[in-house]
Short mmCIF file of C-alpha atoms in Angstrom, two decimals:
data_model
loop_
_atom_site.label_atom_id
_atom_site.label_comp_id
_atom_site.label_asym_id
_atom_site.label_seq_id
_atom_site.Cartn_x
_atom_site.Cartn_y
_atom_site.Cartn_z
CA MET A 1300 249.37 186.15 1.72
CA PRO A 1301 251.98 183.40 2.25
CA SER A 1302 250.50 180.04 2.48
CA SER A 1303 251.93 179.42 5.96
CA ALA A 1304 250.21 182.60 7.24
CA VAL A 1305 246.93 181.56 5.61
CA PHE A 1306 247.20 178.14 7.40
CA ASN A 1307 247.98 179.80 10.62
CA ASN A 1308 244.87 181.87 10.30
CA LEU A 1309 242.78 178.93 9.48
CA ARG A 1310 244.16 176.76 12.24
CA PRO A 1311 241.85 178.08 14.84
CA TRP A 1312 238.89 177.27 12.64
CA VAL A 1313 240.01 173.78 11.98
CA VAL A 1314 240.88 173.12 15.63
CA GLY A 1315 237.49 174.72 16.73
CA GLY A 1316 235.52 172.50 14.29
CA ALA A 1317 237.42 169.35 15.54
CA VAL A 1318 236.67 170.25 19.08
CA ALA A 1319 233.02 170.76 18.26
CA VAL A 1320 232.78 167.41 16.50
CA VAL A 1321 234.52 165.58 19.22
CA ALA A 1322 232.30 167.30 22.00
CA VAL A 1323 229.27 165.92 20.20
CA VAL A 1324 230.31 162.36 19.41
CA GLY A 1325 233.12 161.64 21.81
CA ILE A 1326 231.48 162.03 25.36
CA LYS A 1327 231.40 158.71 27.19
CA THR A 1328 230.27 158.19 30.73
CA VAL A 1329 232.64 156.02 32.97
CA SER A 1330 231.13 153.72 35.36
CA GLY A 1331 232.35 153.07 38.81
CA GLU A 1332 231.68 154.62 42.16
CA ASP A 1333 235.35 155.30 43.13
CA PRO A 1334 237.29 156.15 39.98
CA TYR A 1335 241.02 156.13 39.90
CA GLN A 1336 242.69 159.53 38.88
CA LEU A 1337 246.03 160.37 37.28
CA ASP A 1338 247.41 163.81 36.21
CA VAL A 1339 249.21 164.01 32.84
CA VAL A 1340 251.17 166.90 31.30
CA THR A 1341 251.31 167.13 27.59
CA PRO A 1342 252.88 169.69 25.28
CA ALA A 1343 249.58 170.29 23.56
CA ALA A 1344 245.96 169.21 24.00
CA ASP A 1345 244.70 169.98 20.57
CA GLY A 1346 241.77 167.63 19.71
CA LEU A 1347 241.10 166.64 23.34
CA VAL A 1348 238.09 167.79 25.16
CA THR A 1349 236.52 166.98 28.53
CA GLY A 1350 235.08 163.46 28.09
CA SER A 1351 237.67 162.26 25.63
CA GLU A 1352 238.36 158.53 25.85
CA VAL A 1353 241.20 156.97 27.79
CA ARG A 1354 242.23 153.59 26.40
CA ILE A 1355 244.56 150.69 27.17
CA GLY A 1356 245.09 148.33 24.34
CA GLY A 1357 242.22 149.80 22.29
CA GLN A 1358 239.61 149.28 25.16
CA ASP A 1359 238.04 152.26 26.83
CA ILE A 1360 238.99 152.33 30.53
CA GLY A 1361 238.08 156.05 31.41
CA GLN A 1362 237.84 159.61 30.18
CA VAL A 1363 239.45 163.00 30.45
CA LYS A 1364 237.81 164.59 33.41
CA GLU A 1365 239.56 168.05 33.18
CA ILE A 1366 241.98 170.02 31.00
CA LYS A 1367 243.96 172.89 32.55
CA VAL A 1368 246.83 175.12 31.25
CA GLU A 1369 250.11 175.19 33.17
CA GLY A 1370 252.62 177.52 31.56
CA ASN A 1371 253.16 176.39 27.96
CA GLN A 1372 251.73 172.93 28.60
CA ALA A 1373 248.41 171.30 29.19
CA ARG A 1374 247.54 169.36 32.30
CA LEU A 1375 245.12 166.57 31.92
CA VAL A 1376 243.15 164.93 34.71
CA LEU A 1377 242.42 161.26 33.80
CA GLU A 1378 239.55 159.46 35.55
CA LEU A 1379 239.95 155.63 35.11
CA ASP A 1380 237.67 152.70 35.97
CA PRO A 1381 238.42 150.92 39.30
CA ASP A 1382 238.77 147.67 37.44
CA SER A 1383 241.77 148.98 35.58
CA ALA A 1384 243.51 150.57 38.68
CA PRO A 1385 246.02 150.83 40.14
CA LEU A 1386 248.75 151.44 37.44
CA HIS A 1387 252.37 150.77 38.09
CA ALA A 1388 255.59 152.57 37.68
CA GLY A 1389 256.81 152.61 34.17
CA THR A 1390 253.36 153.60 32.67
CA THR A 1391 253.58 155.83 29.69
CA VAL A 1392 250.86 158.14 28.23
CA ASN A 1393 250.54 159.26 24.66
CA VAL A 1394 247.84 161.58 22.93
CA ARG A 1395 247.00 159.87 19.55
CA TRP A 1396 244.86 160.66 16.63
CA ASN A 1397 241.50 158.76 16.59
CA SER A 1398 240.21 159.81 13.11
CA VAL A 1399 241.05 162.24 10.31
CA VAL A 1400 238.50 164.84 11.55
CA GLY A 1401 240.72 165.92 14.39
CA ARG A 1402 239.41 163.68 17.24
CA ARG A 1403 242.08 162.34 19.61
CA TYR A 1404 242.22 160.06 22.67
CA VAL A 1405 244.72 159.28 25.43
CA ASP A 1406 246.56 155.96 25.01
CA VAL A 1407 247.85 154.48 28.22
CA LEU A 1408 250.67 151.80 28.18
CA PRO A 1409 250.70 150.25 31.70
CA GLY A 1410 254.02 149.47 33.43
CA PRO A 1411 254.92 145.93 34.54
CA GLN A 1412 252.88 144.61 37.46
CA SER A 1413 256.09 143.80 39.38
CA ASN A 1414 256.79 147.64 39.57
CA PRO A 1415 255.40 149.76 42.56
CA GLU A 1416 252.02 151.07 42.36
CA LEU A 1417 251.30 154.68 41.29
CA PRO A 1418 249.50 156.49 43.94
CA GLU A 1419 246.22 158.28 42.95
CA GLY A 1420 246.86 161.83 41.58
CA LYS A 1421 250.43 160.88 40.41
CA LEU A 1422 251.74 163.24 37.72
CA LEU A 1423 252.94 161.61 34.34
CA LYS A 1424 254.35 163.18 31.22
CA ALA A 1425 252.63 162.41 27.87
CA ASP A 1426 253.87 162.90 24.29
CA THR A 1427 251.49 164.20 21.52
CA GLU A 1428 251.46 163.21 17.93
CA ARG A 1429 251.53 166.52 16.03
CA VAL A 1430 251.43 167.07 12.22
CA GLU A 1431 251.82 170.79 11.31
CA LEU A 1432 250.07 172.14 8.18
CA ASP A 1433 253.28 173.84 7.23
CA ASP A 1434 255.06 170.48 6.89
CA ILE A 1435 252.17 169.28 4.66
CA VAL A 1436 252.23 172.46 2.44
CA LYS A 1437 256.06 172.11 2.13
CA ALA A 1438 255.64 168.71 0.69
CA LEU A 1439 253.54 170.06 -2.13
CA ASP A 1440 254.99 171.36 -5.47
CA GLU A 1441 254.49 174.93 -6.63
CA PRO A 1442 251.37 174.42 -8.91
CA THR A 1443 249.55 172.56 -6.22
CA ARG A 1444 250.53 175.32 -3.62
CA ALA A 1445 249.07 177.90 -5.87
CA LYS A 1446 245.81 175.88 -6.08
CA VAL A 1447 245.74 175.32 -2.47
CA LYS A 1448 246.27 179.11 -1.82
CA LYS A 1449 243.35 179.90 -4.08
CA LEU A 1450 241.13 177.25 -2.32
CA VAL A 1451 242.16 178.58 1.10
CA GLY A 1452 241.23 182.14 -0.05
CA HIS A 1453 237.70 181.07 -1.26
CA LEU A 1454 237.37 179.12 2.07
CA ASP A 1455 238.22 182.13 4.07
CA THR A 1456 235.63 184.21 2.17
CA THR A 1457 233.07 181.47 2.64
CA LEU A 1458 233.74 181.15 6.47
CA ASN A 1459 233.93 184.89 7.11
CA ARG A 1460 231.15 185.90 9.40
CA ASN A 1461 229.52 182.47 9.46
CA ASP A 1462 230.81 181.39 12.77
CA THR A 1463 227.44 180.54 14.27
CA ASP A 1464 226.22 178.56 11.24
CA ILE A 1465 229.53 176.59 11.01
CA ASN A 1466 229.38 175.86 14.73
CA ALA A 1467 225.81 174.60 14.45
CA THR A 1468 226.75 172.60 11.36
CA LEU A 1469 229.77 170.99 13.14
CA ALA A 1470 227.48 170.17 16.26
CA GLU A 1471 224.84 168.53 13.98
CA ALA A 1472 227.55 166.76 11.94
CA GLY A 1473 228.97 165.02 14.94
CA PRO A 1474 226.46 162.13 15.01
CA PHE A 1475 226.57 161.92 11.20
CA VAL A 1476 230.33 161.46 11.22
CA GLU A 1477 230.18 158.94 14.04
CA GLY A 1478 227.56 157.01 12.20
CA LEU A 1479 229.56 157.17 8.91
CA GLY A 1480 232.59 155.99 10.76
CA GLU A 1481 230.68 152.95 12.15
CA ILE A 1482 229.33 152.22 8.57
CA LEU A 1483 232.85 152.46 7.09
CA GLU A 1484 234.15 150.19 9.88
CA GLY A 1485 231.50 147.68 9.13
CA VAL A 1486 232.16 147.94 5.34
CA GLY A 1487 235.82 147.29 6.14
CA LYS A 1488 235.04 144.29 8.34
CA ASP A 1489 232.53 142.81 5.81
CA GLY A 1490 234.61 143.63 2.71
CA ASP A 1491 234.93 139.97 1.70
CA ALA A 1492 231.16 139.38 2.25
CA ILE A 1493 230.26 142.55 0.15
CA SER A 1494 232.77 141.37 -2.57
CA ALA A 1495 230.99 137.99 -2.56
CA LEU A 1496 227.49 139.67 -2.66
CA VAL A 1497 228.49 141.76 -5.70
CA THR A 1498 229.93 138.74 -7.46
CA ASN A 1499 226.76 136.67 -6.85
CA LEU A 1500 224.70 139.68 -7.95
CA HIS A 1501 226.69 139.78 -11.21
CA GLN A 1502 226.12 136.02 -11.67
CA VAL A 1503 222.45 136.48 -11.10
CA THR A 1504 222.29 139.32 -13.58
CA GLN A 1505 224.16 137.17 -16.09
CA ALA A 1506 221.61 134.32 -15.50
CA LEU A 1507 218.62 136.59 -15.94
CA SER A 1508 220.07 138.01 -19.11
CA SER A 1509 220.57 134.52 -20.58
CA ARG A 1510 217.00 133.78 -19.53
CA ASP A 1511 215.34 136.86 -20.80
CA ALA A 1512 212.84 134.84 -22.82
CA ASP A 1513 211.81 132.90 -19.71
CA VAL A 1514 211.51 136.00 -17.67
CA ALA A 1515 209.35 137.62 -20.32
CA GLY A 1516 207.17 134.48 -20.40
CA THR A 1517 206.92 134.61 -16.64
CA VAL A 1518 205.89 138.19 -16.72
CA ARG A 1519 203.16 137.35 -19.28
CA ASP A 1520 201.97 134.47 -17.17
CA LEU A 1521 201.85 136.81 -14.22
CA ARG A 1522 199.81 139.42 -16.19
CA ALA A 1523 197.39 136.60 -17.20
CA LEU A 1524 197.04 135.54 -13.57
CA VAL A 1525 196.39 139.07 -12.47
CA ALA A 1526 193.79 139.29 -15.13
CA VAL A 1527 192.10 136.11 -13.75
CA ALA A 1528 192.30 137.49 -10.34
CA VAL A 1529 190.60 140.65 -11.51
CA ARG A 1530 187.76 138.63 -13.09
CA GLN A 1531 187.36 136.60 -9.90
CA ALA A 1532 187.40 139.69 -7.74
CA GLY A 1533 183.76 139.04 -6.63
CA GLN A 1534 184.62 135.68 -5.29
CA VAL A 1535 187.79 137.00 -3.68
CA ARG A 1536 185.72 139.67 -1.95
CA THR A 1537 183.27 136.94 -0.64
CA ALA A 1538 186.11 134.92 0.75
CA LEU A 1539 187.57 137.92 2.41
CA ASP A 1540 184.14 138.82 3.93
CA GLU A 1541 184.13 135.28 5.48
CA VAL A 1542 187.76 135.74 6.80
CA PRO A 1543 186.46 137.58 10.01
CA ALA A 1544 184.22 134.78 10.96
CA THR A 1545 186.88 132.20 10.43
CA LEU A 1546 189.32 134.38 12.50
CA ARG A 1547 186.77 134.65 15.30
CA SER A 1548 186.38 130.95 15.22
CA ALA A 1549 190.09 130.43 15.33
CA GLU A 1550 190.31 132.87 18.13
CA LYS A 1551 187.72 130.78 20.13
CA PHE A 1552 189.55 127.63 19.44
CA PHE A 1553 193.06 128.99 20.34
CA GLY A 1554 191.45 130.69 23.35
CA LYS A 1555 190.67 127.26 24.71
CA VAL A 1556 194.15 125.92 24.06
CA PRO A 1557 195.66 127.55 27.23
CA GLY A 1558 193.05 125.94 29.30
CA ALA A 1559 193.63 122.56 27.80
CA VAL A 1560 197.39 123.00 28.18
CA ASP A 1561 196.88 123.92 31.88
CA GLU A 1562 194.86 120.76 32.47
CA THR A 1563 197.38 118.66 30.48
CA VAL A 1564 200.44 119.83 32.36
CA PRO A 1565 199.17 118.27 35.73
CA LEU A 1566 198.28 115.07 33.88
CA LEU A 1567 201.77 114.88 32.41
CA GLU A 1568 203.31 115.62 35.83
CA ASP A 1569 201.33 112.71 37.25
CA LEU A 1570 202.50 110.48 34.46
CA GLN A 1571 206.02 111.43 34.99
CA PRO A 1572 206.57 108.74 37.82
CA ALA A 1573 205.10 106.09 35.61
CA ILE A 1574 207.06 107.08 32.66
CA ALA A 1575 210.26 107.02 34.89
CA HIS A 1576 209.47 103.32 35.69
CA LEU A 1577 209.00 102.39 31.90
CA PRO A 1578 212.72 101.76 31.29
CA SER A 1579 212.79 99.14 34.16
CA VAL A 1580 209.56 97.74 32.96
CA ALA A 1581 210.91 97.37 29.51
CA LYS A 1582 213.98 95.54 30.84
CA ARG A 1583 211.71 93.00 32.64
CA LEU A 1584 209.65 92.48 29.54
CA ASP A 1585 212.66 91.86 27.37
CA PRO A 1586 213.03 88.32 28.49
CA VAL A 1587 209.28 87.61 28.05
CA LEU A 1588 209.35 89.00 24.42
CA ARG A 1589 212.35 86.78 23.75
CA ASP A 1590 210.49 83.75 24.98
CA LEU A 1591 207.52 84.70 22.81
CA ARG A 1592 209.62 84.58 19.66
CA PRO A 1593 209.23 80.67 19.21
CA VAL A 1594 205.45 81.03 19.94
CA VAL A 1595 205.14 83.79 17.28
CA ALA A 1596 207.14 81.59 14.92
CA GLU A 1597 204.63 78.56 15.53
CA LEU A 1598 201.83 80.97 14.68
CA ARG A 1599 202.80 81.28 11.14
CA PRO A 1600 201.16 78.01 10.06
CA THR A 1601 197.98 79.05 11.93
CA LEU A 1602 197.95 82.40 10.14
CA ASN A 1603 198.51 80.70 6.75
CA ALA A 1604 195.49 78.46 7.56
CA ALA A 1605 193.50 81.42 8.70
CA ASP A 1606 194.46 83.24 5.40
CA GLU A 1607 193.00 80.22 3.40
CA LEU A 1608 189.91 80.34 5.55
CA LEU A 1609 189.41 84.08 5.00
CA GLN A 1610 189.84 83.45 1.26
CA GLN A 1611 186.94 81.03 1.47
CA THR A 1612 184.80 83.31 3.70
CA PRO A 1613 183.42 85.49 0.83
CA GLY A 1614 182.00 82.40 -0.95
CA LEU A 1615 180.55 81.08 2.38
CA LEU A 1616 179.02 84.46 3.06
CA SER A 1617 177.44 84.54 -0.37
CA ILE A 1618 175.83 81.10 0.26
CA ALA A 1619 174.72 82.19 3.73
CA THR A 1620 173.09 85.16 2.11
CA GLN A 1621 171.15 83.11 -0.24
CA THR A 1622 170.15 80.64 2.62
CA VAL A 1623 169.21 83.13 5.26
CA PRO A 1624 165.93 84.30 3.58
CA ASP A 1625 164.70 80.74 3.20
CA LEU A 1626 165.70 79.95 6.79
CA GLU A 1627 163.93 83.11 7.98
CA THR A 1628 160.77 81.94 6.10
CA ALA A 1629 160.99 78.42 7.59
CA LEU A 1630 161.39 79.85 11.13
CA THR A 1631 158.47 82.22 10.61
CA GLN A 1632 156.24 79.35 9.55
CA LEU A 1633 157.45 77.29 12.57
CA GLN A 1634 156.62 79.95 15.09
CA PRO A 1635 152.91 78.92 15.64
CA ALA A 1636 153.88 75.32 16.16
CA VAL A 1637 156.69 76.17 18.57
CA SER A 1638 154.42 78.63 20.31
CA PHE A 1639 151.83 75.79 20.75
CA LEU A 1640 154.40 73.20 21.95
CA ARG A 1641 156.34 75.61 24.16
CA PRO A 1642 154.03 75.08 27.24
CA TYR A 1643 154.19 71.31 27.00
CA THR A 1644 158.04 71.32 27.27
CA PRO A 1645 157.78 69.70 30.77
CA GLU A 1646 155.63 66.78 29.40
CA ILE A 1647 157.93 66.15 26.48
CA VAL A 1648 160.98 66.20 28.69
CA GLY A 1649 159.16 63.98 31.30
CA PHE A 1650 158.25 61.53 28.37
CA LEU A 1651 161.87 61.33 27.22
CA THR A 1652 163.10 60.90 30.75
CA ASN A 1653 160.67 58.05 31.51
CA TRP A 1654 161.42 56.36 28.16
CA ALA A 1655 165.14 56.59 28.79
CA SER A 1656 164.62 55.19 32.40
CA LEU A 1657 162.42 52.28 31.13
CA PHE A 1658 165.19 50.93 28.76
CA SER A 1659 168.09 51.70 30.87
CA ALA A 1660 168.23 48.35 32.63
CA LYS A 1661 170.75 45.87 31.24
CA ASN A 1662 171.42 42.13 31.88
CA GLY A 1663 173.69 39.43 30.21
CA ALA A 1664 171.53 39.44 27.10
CA GLY A 1665 171.65 43.18 26.73
CA HIS A 1666 169.11 46.11 27.45
CA PHE A 1667 165.55 45.27 28.56
CA GLY A 1668 162.47 47.48 29.18
CA ARG A 1669 160.57 47.61 32.37
CA ALA A 1670 157.01 48.66 31.92
CA LEU A 1671 154.75 50.23 34.66
CA ILE A 1672 151.08 49.66 33.98
CA PRO A 1673 148.87 51.68 36.19
CA ALA A 1674 145.27 50.28 36.77
CA SER A 1675 142.37 51.90 38.52
CA VAL A 1676 138.54 51.94 38.29
CA SER A 1677 138.70 54.53 35.53
CA SER A 1678 140.83 52.11 33.42
CA PHE A 1679 137.95 49.90 32.17
CA ASN A 1680 136.21 50.84 28.96
CA SER A 1681 132.87 49.83 30.19
CA ASN A 1682 133.00 52.54 33.04
CA PRO A 1683 129.98 54.69 32.34
CA GLY A 1684 131.95 57.80 33.44
CA ILE A 1685 131.30 57.53 37.14
CA LEU A 1686 134.43 58.45 39.13
CA PRO A 1687 135.15 56.72 42.37
CA PRO A 1688 135.60 58.67 45.55
CA PHE A 1689 138.72 60.72 45.80
CA MET A 1690 139.23 60.97 42.04
CA PHE A 1691 138.38 63.96 39.85
CA GLN A 1692 138.79 64.61 36.10
CA ALA A 1693 140.49 67.76 34.72
CA LYS A 1694 139.00 68.70 31.44
CA GLU A 1695 141.51 71.42 30.61
CA PRO A 1696 144.71 70.37 32.44
CA GLU A 1697 147.40 72.94 32.67
CA PRO A 1698 150.52 72.24 30.70
CA GLY A 1699 153.10 70.43 32.93
CA SER A 1700 150.60 69.40 35.45
CA LEU A 1701 151.37 65.57 34.77
CA ILE A 1702 154.79 65.94 36.20
CA GLU A 1703 153.53 68.40 38.84
CA GLN A 1704 155.18 71.48 37.11
CA PRO A 1705 152.11 73.51 35.92
CA TRP A 1706 152.71 76.37 33.72
CA THR A 1707 149.85 78.55 34.89
CA ASP A 1708 150.68 81.48 32.44
CA ALA A 1709 151.13 79.35 29.32
CA ASN A 1710 148.02 80.91 27.52
CA GLY A 1711 149.71 84.10 26.58
CA ASP A 1712 150.49 85.89 29.84
CA GLY A 1713 154.29 85.68 29.18
CA VAL A 1714 157.00 83.44 30.66
CA ARG A 1715 158.05 84.37 34.25
#
């Protein structure tokens, strides 16, 4: 069988497989409530299906809504996004290859904006990129043609009566081919990064190779660490048993955090006006702080003297520590005498007051004393103890009664 005849027989299978792949991976929904439609006639629509992309400058702007046959040509109904409409006179349309697996798309080259607008439903003519298999075969030499002929024969035998399986395979292969295309596209975009990654990995491998002894020592240390961990498994288990209680406590703590935050937020909001006034307050305090600088400078001698005083303080505290016990003992011994003399405080104060009054007089020669000697019937030593009328004797006078300030509760009832 001639090679051209073999390829002509195989062409429907290839086209059918391409159509199946494109039908699975090429459908795209076009948004817009009122799409803009154009009709395009093209010599052939191989590789195009309903839903194939329509692009302007590589950007998807619509899809092929319908494919019809008119004579020996194909008529395409293009549905474009409203944002890309309307097109203008001079617009050209081409059907181009999108990938090597037979997928195609419609490429639109808009006309100048200054040209008249194309009404919806306008019929345009498109060109199709076509590559015939016969042209490819003619480019091969004779030995290659023989091998291709043999390969095609085996392929024909393989594909015979397997239409259903092949169609199912092509339908399932669509997402895979699309994903593979995206992966390869990503690899192409990240080629420099992948190259750098491989280079760095090679450098890391070389570094590890030069440090094989260190790596071996690390592995040995890790093995020893694991052995220690195994021996401490009981303690680790105990620690893990305590983890739930710790987590519960943490949960309670963090459960209170939102409430505290909720209470803090109003406080911060209330403080916001005061904080807003802080810059102005700081500006007002700036002159005051500048005026304080001389005062702070004069405090330096005082601080130096305080430093010397504090250096002497430990010795003073040591002496005071030795003196305090003796002082406490002396005060303890003086307490009975003080308790006895305390009720007679008015008499003592009165005596001192009278004494100062007696010698407060002064003349040209200096101070002189004035004595007041009271005399009565009871002043004579020969008085047998008989008191005159209107006189009485207090055998137990109350403290302070001599100056008419008697202390009636001086015998232990407490001072009031």
